[in-house]
Coordinates of C-alpha atoms in Angstrom, one line a residue:
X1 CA 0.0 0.0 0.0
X2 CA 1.5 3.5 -1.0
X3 CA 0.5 4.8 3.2
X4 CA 3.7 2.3 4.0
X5 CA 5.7 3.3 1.0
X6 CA 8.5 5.0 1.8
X7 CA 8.4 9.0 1.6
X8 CA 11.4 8.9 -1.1
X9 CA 9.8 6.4 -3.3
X10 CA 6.5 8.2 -2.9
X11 CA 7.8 11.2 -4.2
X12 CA 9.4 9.6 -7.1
X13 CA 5.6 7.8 -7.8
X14 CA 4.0 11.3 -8.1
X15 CA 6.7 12.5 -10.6
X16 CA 6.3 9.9 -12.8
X17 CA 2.6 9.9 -12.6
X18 CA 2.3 13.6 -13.1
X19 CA 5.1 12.8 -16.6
X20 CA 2.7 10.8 -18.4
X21 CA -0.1 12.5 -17.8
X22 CA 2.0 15.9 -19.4
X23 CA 2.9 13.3 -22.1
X24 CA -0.2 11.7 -23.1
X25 CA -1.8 15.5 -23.1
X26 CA 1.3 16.3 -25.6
X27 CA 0.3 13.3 -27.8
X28 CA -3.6 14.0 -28.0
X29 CA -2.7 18.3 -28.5
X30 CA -0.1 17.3 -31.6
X31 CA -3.0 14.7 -33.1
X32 CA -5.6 18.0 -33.3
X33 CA -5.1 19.6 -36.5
X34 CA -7.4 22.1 -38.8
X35 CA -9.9 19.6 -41.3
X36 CA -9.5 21.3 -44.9
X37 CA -12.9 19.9 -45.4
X38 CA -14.1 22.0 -42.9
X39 CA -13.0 25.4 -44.9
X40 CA -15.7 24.3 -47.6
X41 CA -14.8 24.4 -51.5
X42 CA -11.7 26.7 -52.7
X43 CA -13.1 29.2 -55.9
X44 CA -10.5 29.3 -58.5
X45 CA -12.6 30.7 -60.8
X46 CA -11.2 34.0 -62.5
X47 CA -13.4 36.7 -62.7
X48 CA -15.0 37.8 -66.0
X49 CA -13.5 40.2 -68.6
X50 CA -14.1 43.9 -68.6
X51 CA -16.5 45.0 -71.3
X52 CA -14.7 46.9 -74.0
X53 CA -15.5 51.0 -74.0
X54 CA -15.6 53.0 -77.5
X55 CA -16.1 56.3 -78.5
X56 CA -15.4 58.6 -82.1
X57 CA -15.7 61.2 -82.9
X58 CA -14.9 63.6 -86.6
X59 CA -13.9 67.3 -87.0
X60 CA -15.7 69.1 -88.1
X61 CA -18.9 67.3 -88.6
X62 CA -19.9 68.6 -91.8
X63 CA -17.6 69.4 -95.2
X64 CA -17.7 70.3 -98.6
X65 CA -17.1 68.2 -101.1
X66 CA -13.4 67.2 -101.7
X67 CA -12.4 68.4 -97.8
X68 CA -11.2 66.0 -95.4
X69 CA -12.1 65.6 -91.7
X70 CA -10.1 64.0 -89.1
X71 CA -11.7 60.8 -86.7
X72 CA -10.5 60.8 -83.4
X73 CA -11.3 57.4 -81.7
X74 CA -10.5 55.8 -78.2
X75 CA -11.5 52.3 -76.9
X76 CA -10.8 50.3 -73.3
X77 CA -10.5 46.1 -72.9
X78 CA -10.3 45.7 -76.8
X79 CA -8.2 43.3 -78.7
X80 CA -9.7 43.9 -82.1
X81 CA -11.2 47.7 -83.3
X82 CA -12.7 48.1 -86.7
X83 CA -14.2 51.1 -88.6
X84 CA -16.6 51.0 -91.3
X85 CA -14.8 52.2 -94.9
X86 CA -11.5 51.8 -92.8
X87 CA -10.7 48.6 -92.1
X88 CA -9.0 46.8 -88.8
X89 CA -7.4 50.1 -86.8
X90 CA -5.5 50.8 -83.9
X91 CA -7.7 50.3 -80.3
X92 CA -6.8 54.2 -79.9
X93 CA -6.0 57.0 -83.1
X94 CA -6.7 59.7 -85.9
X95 CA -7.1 59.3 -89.0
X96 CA -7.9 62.2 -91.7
X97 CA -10.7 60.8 -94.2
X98 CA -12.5 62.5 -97.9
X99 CA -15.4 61.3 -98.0
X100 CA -17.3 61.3 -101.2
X101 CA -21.1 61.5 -99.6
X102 CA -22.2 61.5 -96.5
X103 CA -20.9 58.9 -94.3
X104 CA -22.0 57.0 -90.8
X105 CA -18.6 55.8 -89.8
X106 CA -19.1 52.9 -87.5
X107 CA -16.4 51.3 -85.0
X108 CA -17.1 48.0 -83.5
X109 CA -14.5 47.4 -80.4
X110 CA -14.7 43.3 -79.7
X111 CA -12.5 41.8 -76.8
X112 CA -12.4 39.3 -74.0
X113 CA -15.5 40.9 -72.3
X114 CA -17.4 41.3 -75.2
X115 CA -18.1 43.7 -78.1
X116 CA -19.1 47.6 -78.1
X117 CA -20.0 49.6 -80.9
X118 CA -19.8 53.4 -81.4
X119 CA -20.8 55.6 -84.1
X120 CA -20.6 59.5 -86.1
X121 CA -22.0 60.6 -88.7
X122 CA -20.0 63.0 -91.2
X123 CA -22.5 65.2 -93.8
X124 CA -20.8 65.9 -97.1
X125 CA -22.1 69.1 -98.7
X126 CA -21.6 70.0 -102.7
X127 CA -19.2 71.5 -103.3
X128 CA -20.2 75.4 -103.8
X129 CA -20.2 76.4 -107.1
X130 CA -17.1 79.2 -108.0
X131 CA -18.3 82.7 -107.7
X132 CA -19.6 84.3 -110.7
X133 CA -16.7 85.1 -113.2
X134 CA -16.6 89.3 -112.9
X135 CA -18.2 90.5 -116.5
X136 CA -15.2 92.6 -117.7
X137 CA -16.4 96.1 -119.2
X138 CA -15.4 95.9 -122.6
X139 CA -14.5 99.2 -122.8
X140 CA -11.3 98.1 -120.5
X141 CA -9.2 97.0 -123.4
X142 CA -10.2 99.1 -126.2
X143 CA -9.9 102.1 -124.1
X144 CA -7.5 104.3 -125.0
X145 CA -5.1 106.1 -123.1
X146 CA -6.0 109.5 -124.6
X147 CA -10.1 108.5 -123.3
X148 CA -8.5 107.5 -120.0
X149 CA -6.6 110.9 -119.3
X150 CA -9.8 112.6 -120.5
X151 CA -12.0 110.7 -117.6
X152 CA -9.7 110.7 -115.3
X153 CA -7.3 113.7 -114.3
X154 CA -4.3 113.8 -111.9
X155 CA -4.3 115.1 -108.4
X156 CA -1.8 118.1 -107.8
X157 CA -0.6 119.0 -104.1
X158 CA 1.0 121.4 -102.2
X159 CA 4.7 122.0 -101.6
X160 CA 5.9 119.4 -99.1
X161 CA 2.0 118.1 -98.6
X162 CA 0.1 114.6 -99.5
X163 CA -3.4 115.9 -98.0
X164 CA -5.6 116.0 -101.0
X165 CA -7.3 119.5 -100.8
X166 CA -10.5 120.5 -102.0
X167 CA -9.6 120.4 -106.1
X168 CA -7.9 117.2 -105.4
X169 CA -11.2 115.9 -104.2
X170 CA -13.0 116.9 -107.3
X171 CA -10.4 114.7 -109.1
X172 CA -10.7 112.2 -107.3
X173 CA -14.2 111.8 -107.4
X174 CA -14.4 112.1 -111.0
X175 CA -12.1 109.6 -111.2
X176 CA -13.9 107.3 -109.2
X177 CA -17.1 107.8 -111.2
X178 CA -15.3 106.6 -114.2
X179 CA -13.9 103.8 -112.7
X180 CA -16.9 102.4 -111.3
X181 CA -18.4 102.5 -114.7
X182 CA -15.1 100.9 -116.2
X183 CA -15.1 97.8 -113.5
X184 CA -12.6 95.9 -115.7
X185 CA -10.2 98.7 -116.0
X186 CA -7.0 98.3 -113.1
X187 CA -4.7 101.5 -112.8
X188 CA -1.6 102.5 -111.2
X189 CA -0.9 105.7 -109.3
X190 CA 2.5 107.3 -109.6
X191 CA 3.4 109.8 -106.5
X192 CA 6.0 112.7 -108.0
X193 CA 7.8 115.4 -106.2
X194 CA 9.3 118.3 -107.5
X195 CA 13.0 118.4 -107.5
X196 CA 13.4 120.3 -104.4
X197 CA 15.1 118.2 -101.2
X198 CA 17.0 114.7 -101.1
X199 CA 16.0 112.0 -103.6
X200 CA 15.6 109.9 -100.8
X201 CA 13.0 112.4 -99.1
X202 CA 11.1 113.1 -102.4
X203 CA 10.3 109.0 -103.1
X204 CA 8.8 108.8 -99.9
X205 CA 6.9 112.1 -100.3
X206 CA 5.8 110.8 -103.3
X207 CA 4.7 107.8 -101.8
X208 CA 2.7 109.0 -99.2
X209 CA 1.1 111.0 -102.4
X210 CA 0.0 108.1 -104.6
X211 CA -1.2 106.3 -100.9
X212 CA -3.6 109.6 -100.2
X213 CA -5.1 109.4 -103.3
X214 CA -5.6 105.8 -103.7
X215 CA -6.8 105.6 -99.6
X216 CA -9.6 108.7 -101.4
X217 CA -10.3 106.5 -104.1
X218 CA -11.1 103.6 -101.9
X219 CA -13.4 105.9 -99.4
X220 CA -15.0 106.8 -103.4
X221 CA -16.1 103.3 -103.8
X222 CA -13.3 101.9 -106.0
X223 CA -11.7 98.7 -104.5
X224 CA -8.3 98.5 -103.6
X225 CA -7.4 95.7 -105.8
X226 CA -7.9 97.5 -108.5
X227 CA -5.0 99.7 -107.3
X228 CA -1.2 99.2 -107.5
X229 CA 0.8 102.2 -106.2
X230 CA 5.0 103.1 -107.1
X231 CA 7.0 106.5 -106.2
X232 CA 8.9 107.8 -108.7
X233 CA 10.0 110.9 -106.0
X234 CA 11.8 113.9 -108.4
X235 CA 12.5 111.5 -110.8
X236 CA 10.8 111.8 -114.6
X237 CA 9.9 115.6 -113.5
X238 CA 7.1 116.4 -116.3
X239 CA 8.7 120.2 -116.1
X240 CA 12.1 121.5 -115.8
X241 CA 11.9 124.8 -115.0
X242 CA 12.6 125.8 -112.3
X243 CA 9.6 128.2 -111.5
X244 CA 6.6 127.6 -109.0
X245 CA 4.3 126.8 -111.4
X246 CA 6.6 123.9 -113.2
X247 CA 7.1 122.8 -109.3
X248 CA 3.8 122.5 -109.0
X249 CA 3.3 120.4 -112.2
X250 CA 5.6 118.1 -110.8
X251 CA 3.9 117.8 -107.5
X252 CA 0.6 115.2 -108.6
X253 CA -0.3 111.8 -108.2
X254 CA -0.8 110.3 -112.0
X255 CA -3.3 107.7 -112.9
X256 CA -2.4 105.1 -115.6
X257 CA -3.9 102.1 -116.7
X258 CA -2.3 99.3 -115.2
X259 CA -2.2 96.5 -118.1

């Protein structure tokens, strides 16, 4: 009986008894482990495909025949973009187009997640027709230079001036009649100077002359393309006297016909 066993042995008894009890808890612990079954099923499937996106667009919308516009389109998720007309394109791009008619183009974008489509419509516009040709005045080439000068008379100006005065204007509008009855005729305007002062002072002086009277003729309802102007400053004086009144001669803006 362990009440006669001896204190040592008892001791010793207890150890051992208290080992295997540690040990068989240590076996039944390491046979516990987590039942995969008990998880439930693994999902390994991958999710779906994004949808493609599309868009287009043209600039500008509408043309005239023979113009070009550019399409602009952009697509997402696509592994294969057409365009009506086109053919098989880049999933993004430009491209400038002629249509010959009006035109729907049509892009279909078709990828893993499916197919998108996207759409703009281009109007093509005749062409409009050239402006009427300008009915030339058949006096333009059979006018003479003599029936010219009679029409339409220089402007004269003062000494070291390129306002046109008050006689000037009555040139001037004269002039202007003329040549709005004479649409076909073109003319030049030559700006003199008298030989007074620097040749380089007298072309620009005479410049500024044949620019004053064609800026009149302008505000007199002749258009400036009809108009070429040239300085010929104290050069080709038309008097060579050297007297006020030849000065003055030489001081005019001349009208020619410009052939």
């Amino acid at each position: 009986m362990i009440s006669n066993a001896h204190p040592r042995s008892l001791r010793t008894l207890l150890l051992i008894t208290a080992a295997s009890l540690t040990l068989i808890a240590g076996c039944h612990k390491k046979d516990q482990g987590i039942d995969p079954n008990s998880l439930g099923p693994v999902n390994t499937t991958p999710p779906p495909a994004a949808a493609p996106t599309a868009s287009i667009s043209a600039d500008p919308l509408a043309i005239e025949l023979g113009q070009t516009v550019t399409l602009d389109w952009r697509t997402t998720n696509a592994t294969t973009v057409t365009i009506d007309g086109i053919g098989q394109v880049n999933p993004t791009g430009t491209q400038a187009v002629s249509p010959s008619n009006s035109t729907n183009f049509h892009l279909v974008a078709k990828g893993d997640g499916g197919t998108t489509e996207a759409s703009v419509r281009v109007t093509v516009r005749p062409a409009a027709p050239p402006p009427p040709a300008t009915v030339m005045d058949s006096s333009a080439d059979s006018t003479s230079d003599a029936a010219f000068h009679a029409a339409v008379q220089d402007v004269f100006f003062g000494y070291d001036s390129f306002d046109v005065d008050a006689s000037g204007q009555t040139a001037v509008a004269q002039a202007a009649a003329y040549l709005v009855q004479h649409p076909g005729i073109k003319i030049l305007i030559g700006g003199y100077a008298d030989e007074r002062g620097s040749a380089e002072y007298n072309l620009a002086l005479g410049e500024n002359r044949a620019n004053a009277t064609k800026t009149a003729l302008m505000d007199a309802g002749v258009s400036g393309a009809r108009i070429r102007t040239i300085s010929y400053g104290k050069e080709k004086q038309f008097c060579e006297d050297a007297t006020d009144s030849c000065y003055q001669q030489n001081r005019r803006a001349q009208f020619t016909i410009d052939r």
